[in-house]
Short mmCIF file of C-alpha atoms in Angstrom, two decimals:
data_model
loop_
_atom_site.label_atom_id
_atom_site.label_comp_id
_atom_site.label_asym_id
_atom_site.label_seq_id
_atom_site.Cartn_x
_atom_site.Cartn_y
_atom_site.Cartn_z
CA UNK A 1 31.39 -25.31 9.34
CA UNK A 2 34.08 -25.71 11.69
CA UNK A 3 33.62 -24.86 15.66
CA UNK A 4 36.00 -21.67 14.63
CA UNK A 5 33.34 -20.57 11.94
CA UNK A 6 35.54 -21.26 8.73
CA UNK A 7 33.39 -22.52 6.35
CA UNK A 8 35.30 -25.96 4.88
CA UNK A 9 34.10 -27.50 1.46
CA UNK A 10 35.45 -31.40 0.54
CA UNK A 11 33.90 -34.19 -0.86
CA UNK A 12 31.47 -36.54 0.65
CA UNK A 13 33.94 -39.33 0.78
CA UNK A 14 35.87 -37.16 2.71
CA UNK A 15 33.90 -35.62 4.95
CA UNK A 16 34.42 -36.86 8.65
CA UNK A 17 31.34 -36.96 10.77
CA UNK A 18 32.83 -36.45 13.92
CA UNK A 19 34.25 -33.24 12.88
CA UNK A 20 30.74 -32.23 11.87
CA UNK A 21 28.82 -33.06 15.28
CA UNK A 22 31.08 -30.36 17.03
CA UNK A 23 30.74 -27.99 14.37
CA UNK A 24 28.29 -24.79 14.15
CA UNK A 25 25.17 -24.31 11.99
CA UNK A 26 25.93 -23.85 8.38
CA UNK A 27 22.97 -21.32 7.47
CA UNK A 28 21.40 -18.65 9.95
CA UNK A 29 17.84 -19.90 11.40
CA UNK A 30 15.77 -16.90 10.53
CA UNK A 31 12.80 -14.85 12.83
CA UNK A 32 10.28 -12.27 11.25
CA UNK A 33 6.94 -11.61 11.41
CA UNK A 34 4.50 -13.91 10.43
CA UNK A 35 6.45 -17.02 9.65
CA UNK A 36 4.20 -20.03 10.06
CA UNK A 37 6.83 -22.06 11.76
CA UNK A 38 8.41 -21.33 15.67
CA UNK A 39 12.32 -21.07 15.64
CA UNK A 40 14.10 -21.07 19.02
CA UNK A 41 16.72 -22.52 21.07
CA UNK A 42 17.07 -25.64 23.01
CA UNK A 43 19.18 -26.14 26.15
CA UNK A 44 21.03 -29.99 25.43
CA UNK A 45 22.35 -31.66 28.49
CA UNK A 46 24.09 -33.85 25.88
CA UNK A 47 26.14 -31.26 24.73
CA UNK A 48 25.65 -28.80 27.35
CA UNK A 49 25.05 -25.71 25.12
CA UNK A 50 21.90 -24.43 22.95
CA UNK A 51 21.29 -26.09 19.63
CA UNK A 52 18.87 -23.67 17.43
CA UNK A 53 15.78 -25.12 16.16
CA UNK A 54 13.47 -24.02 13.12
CA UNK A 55 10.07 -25.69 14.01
CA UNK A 56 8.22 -26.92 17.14
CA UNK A 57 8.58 -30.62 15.38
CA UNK A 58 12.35 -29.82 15.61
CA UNK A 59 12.63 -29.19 19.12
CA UNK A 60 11.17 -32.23 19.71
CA UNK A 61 13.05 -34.34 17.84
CA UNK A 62 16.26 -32.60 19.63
CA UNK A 63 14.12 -33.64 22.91
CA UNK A 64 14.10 -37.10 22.13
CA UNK A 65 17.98 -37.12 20.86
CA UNK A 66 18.90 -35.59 24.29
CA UNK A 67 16.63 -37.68 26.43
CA UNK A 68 18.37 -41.49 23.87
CA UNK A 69 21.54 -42.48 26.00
CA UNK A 70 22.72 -43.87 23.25
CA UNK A 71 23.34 -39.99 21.88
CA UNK A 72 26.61 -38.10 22.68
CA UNK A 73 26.38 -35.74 19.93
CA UNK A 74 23.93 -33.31 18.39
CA UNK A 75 24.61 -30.56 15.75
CA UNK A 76 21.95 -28.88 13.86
CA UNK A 77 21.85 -27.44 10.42
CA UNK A 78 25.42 -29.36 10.07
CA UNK A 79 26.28 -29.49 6.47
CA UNK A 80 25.46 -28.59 2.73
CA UNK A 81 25.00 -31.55 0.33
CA UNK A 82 25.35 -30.63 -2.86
CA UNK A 83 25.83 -32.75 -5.86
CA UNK A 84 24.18 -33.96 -9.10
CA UNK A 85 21.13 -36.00 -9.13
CA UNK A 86 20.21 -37.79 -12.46
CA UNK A 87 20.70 -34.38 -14.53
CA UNK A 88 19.22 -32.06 -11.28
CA UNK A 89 21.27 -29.94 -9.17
CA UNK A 90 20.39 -30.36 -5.64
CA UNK A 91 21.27 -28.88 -1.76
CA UNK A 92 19.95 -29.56 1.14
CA UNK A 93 20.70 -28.84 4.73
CA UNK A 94 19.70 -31.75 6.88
CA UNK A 95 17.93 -30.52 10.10
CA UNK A 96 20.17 -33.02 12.31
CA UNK A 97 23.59 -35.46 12.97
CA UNK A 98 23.33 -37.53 15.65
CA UNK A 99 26.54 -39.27 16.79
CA UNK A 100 25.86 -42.32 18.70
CA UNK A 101 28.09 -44.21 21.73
CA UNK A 102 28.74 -46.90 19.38
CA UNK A 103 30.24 -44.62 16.76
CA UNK A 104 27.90 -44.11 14.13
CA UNK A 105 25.87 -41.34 13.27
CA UNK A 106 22.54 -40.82 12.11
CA UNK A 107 21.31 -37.76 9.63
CA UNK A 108 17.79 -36.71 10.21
CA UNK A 109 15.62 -34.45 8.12
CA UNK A 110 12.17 -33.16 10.23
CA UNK A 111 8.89 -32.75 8.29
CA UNK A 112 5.60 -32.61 8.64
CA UNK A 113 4.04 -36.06 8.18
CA UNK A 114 1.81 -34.08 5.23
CA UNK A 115 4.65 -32.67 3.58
CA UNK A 116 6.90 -35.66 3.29
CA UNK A 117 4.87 -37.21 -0.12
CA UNK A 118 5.53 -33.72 -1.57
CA UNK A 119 7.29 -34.91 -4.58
CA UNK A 120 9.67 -32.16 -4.51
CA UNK A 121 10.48 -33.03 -0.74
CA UNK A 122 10.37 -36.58 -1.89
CA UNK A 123 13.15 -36.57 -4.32
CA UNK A 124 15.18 -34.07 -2.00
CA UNK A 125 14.97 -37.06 0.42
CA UNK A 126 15.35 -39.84 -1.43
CA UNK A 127 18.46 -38.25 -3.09
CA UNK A 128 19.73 -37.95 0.50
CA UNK A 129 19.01 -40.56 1.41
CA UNK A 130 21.51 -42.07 -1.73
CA UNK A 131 24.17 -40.11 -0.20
CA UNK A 132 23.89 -41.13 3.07
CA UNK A 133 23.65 -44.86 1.97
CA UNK A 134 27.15 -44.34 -0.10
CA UNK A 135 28.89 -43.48 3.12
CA UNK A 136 27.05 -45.56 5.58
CA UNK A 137 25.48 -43.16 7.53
CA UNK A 138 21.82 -44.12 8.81
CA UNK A 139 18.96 -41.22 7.21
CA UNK A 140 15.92 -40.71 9.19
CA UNK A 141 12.77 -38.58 8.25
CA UNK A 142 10.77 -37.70 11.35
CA UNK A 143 7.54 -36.83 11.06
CA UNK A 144 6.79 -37.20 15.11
CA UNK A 145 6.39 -39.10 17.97
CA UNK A 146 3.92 -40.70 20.14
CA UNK A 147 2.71 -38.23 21.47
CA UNK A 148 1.66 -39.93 24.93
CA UNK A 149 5.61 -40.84 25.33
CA UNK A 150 6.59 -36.77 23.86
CA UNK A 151 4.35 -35.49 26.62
CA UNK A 152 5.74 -37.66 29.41
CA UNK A 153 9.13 -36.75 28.11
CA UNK A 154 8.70 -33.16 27.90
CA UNK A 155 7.40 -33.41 31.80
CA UNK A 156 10.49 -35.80 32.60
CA UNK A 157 12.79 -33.07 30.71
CA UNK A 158 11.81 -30.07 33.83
CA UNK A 159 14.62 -32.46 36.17
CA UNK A 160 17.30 -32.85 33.62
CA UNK A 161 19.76 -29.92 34.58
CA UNK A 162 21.90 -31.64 37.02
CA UNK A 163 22.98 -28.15 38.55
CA UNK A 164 19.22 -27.65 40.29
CA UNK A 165 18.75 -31.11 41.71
CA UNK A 166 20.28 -31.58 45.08
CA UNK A 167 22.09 -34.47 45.86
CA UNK A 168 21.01 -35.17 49.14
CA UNK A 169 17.62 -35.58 48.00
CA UNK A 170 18.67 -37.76 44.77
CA UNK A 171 20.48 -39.95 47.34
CA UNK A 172 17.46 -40.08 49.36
CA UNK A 173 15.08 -40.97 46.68
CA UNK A 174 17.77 -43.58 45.76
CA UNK A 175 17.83 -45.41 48.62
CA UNK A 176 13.67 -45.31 48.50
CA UNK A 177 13.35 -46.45 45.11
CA UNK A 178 11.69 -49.96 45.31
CA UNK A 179 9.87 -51.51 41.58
CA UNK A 180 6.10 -50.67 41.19
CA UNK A 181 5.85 -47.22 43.19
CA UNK A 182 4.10 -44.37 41.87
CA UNK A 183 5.76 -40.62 41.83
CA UNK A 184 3.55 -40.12 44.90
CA UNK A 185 4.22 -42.67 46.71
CA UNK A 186 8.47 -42.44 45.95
CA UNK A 187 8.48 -38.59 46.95
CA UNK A 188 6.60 -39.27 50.08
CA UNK A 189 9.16 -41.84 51.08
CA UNK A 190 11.74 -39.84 50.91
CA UNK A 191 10.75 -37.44 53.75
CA UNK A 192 12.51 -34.85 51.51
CA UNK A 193 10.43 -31.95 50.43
CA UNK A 194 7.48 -32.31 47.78
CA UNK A 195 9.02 -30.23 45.26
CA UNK A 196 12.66 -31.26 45.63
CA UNK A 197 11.92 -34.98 45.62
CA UNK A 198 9.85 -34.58 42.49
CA UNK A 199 12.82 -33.35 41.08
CA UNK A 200 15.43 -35.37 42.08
CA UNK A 201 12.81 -38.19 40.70
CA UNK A 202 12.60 -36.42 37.62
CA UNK A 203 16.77 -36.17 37.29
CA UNK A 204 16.90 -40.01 37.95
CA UNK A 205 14.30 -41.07 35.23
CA UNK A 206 16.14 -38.37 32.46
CA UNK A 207 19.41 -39.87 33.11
CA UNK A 208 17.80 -43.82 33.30
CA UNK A 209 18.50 -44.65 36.23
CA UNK A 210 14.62 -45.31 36.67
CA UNK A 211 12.75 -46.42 34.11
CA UNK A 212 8.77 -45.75 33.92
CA UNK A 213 6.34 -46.93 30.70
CA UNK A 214 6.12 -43.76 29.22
CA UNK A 215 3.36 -44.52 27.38
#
C-alpha cells in the first residue's frame, strides 16, 4: 500500500522495494480482549514515526532494526504475497522490510522459536522464502535474540531521541570519552549532571559513536 493509502496490486517481478519501505501497513493490527499476543506501537528514530507491532517478539526485532546502522528503512506489515505453490494457494504478510545503506533489503517473518517447525508455518516460510530468492531479496525468520545483548539494548534505547539529550553535555562526555571506562566513571568525568550525562552516554552508544560489549 502506497504512503497515500491506495492499495496497488503488480507482480512480484515488478514490485519495487523501495516503494514498499515508505509505504503503510497492508492489513489493520487488531486489539480485543484476551488475545494471547501484545500489539502496540514503536517510536523508530530510523524513520522517525511509529511502526505498529503485533507481538512483544516484534517489537524487538523493530528494536534491533532501529538500533543496526546499516538500516535506513523499516515498514511493517508491507505487502501481500500471493501466488501458487505446487497446487496450494498461499498469502502471507511478512511482519518486516528492512532496506539497508547498501541498497538491499531484507524480508523478515517473526515467530516463536516453537512455532517455526509447525509444518503449516513451515511451508508458508519456505514458500517465501522461494519468492524472495527469485527476486534477490534476503528472508529472515527471527525467533529472538540474545537476550543479554536485547536487554542492554533496550536500556541503551532510553537515550536514543536526539530531541532530549543536550548537546552541551554530549560534547562534554565527548571530550571525556577515553577506551576502558565504565558508565560511572565517564558520567563522573564529565562534571555534567548524573542524569543528563547518563543520557548523553546513552545517545552516543545508540548512534555508535561508542561502542560497549553488549553482551
Amino acid at each position: 500500500m502506497s504512503s497515500d493509502g491506495d492499495e496497488r496490486s503488480t507482480t512480484v517481478g515488478n514490485v519495487r522495494l523501495s516503494s514498499v519501505v515508505q509505504g503503510l501497513p497492508v492489513r489493520p493490527i487488531r486489539s480485543f480482549a484476551g488475545q494471547k499476543h501484545y500489539p502496540g506501537l514503536f517510536w523508530s528514530v530510523t524513520t522517525r514515526t511509529h511502526l505498529k507491532y503485533e507481538s512483544l517478539l516484534e517489537r524487538d526485532r523493530l528494536l534491533m532494526a532501529d538500533f543496526d546502522p546499516e538500516v535506513v528503512g523499516i515498514a511493517t506489515q508491507p505487502l501481500w504475497l500471493v501466488g501458487d505453490d505446487d497446487g496450494a494457494a498461499r498469502r502471507h504478510v511478512p511482519d518486516l522490510l528492512l532496506s539497508r545503506s547498501d541498497g538491499s533489503f531484507v524480508v523478515v517473518d517473526v515467530k516463536p522459536a516453537d512455532l517455526v517447525t509447525h509444518p503449516k508455518v513451515a511451508a508458508v516460510f519456505e514458500w517465501t522464502s522461494r519468492v524472495c530468492a527469485s527476486q534477490c531479496w534476503r528472508y529472515e525468520v527471527w525467533t529472538g535474540a540474545d537476550p543479554i545483548v536485547l536487554a542492554n539494548i533496550r536500556q541503551i534505547a532510553a537515550g536514543r531521541r536526539s530531541e532530549f539529550v543536550d548537546e552541551t553535555t554530549v560534547a562534554a562526555v565527548r571530550s571525556a570519552i577515553r577506551p576502558g571506562l565504565t558508565f560511572g566513571q565517564l558520567e563522573s568525568a564529565t562534571k555534567q549532571p548524573r542524569w543528563a550525562a547518563r543520557r548523553a552516554v546513552l545517545w552516543l552508544l545508540w548512534h555508535h559513536e561508542l561502542r560497549a560489549d553488549l553482551t
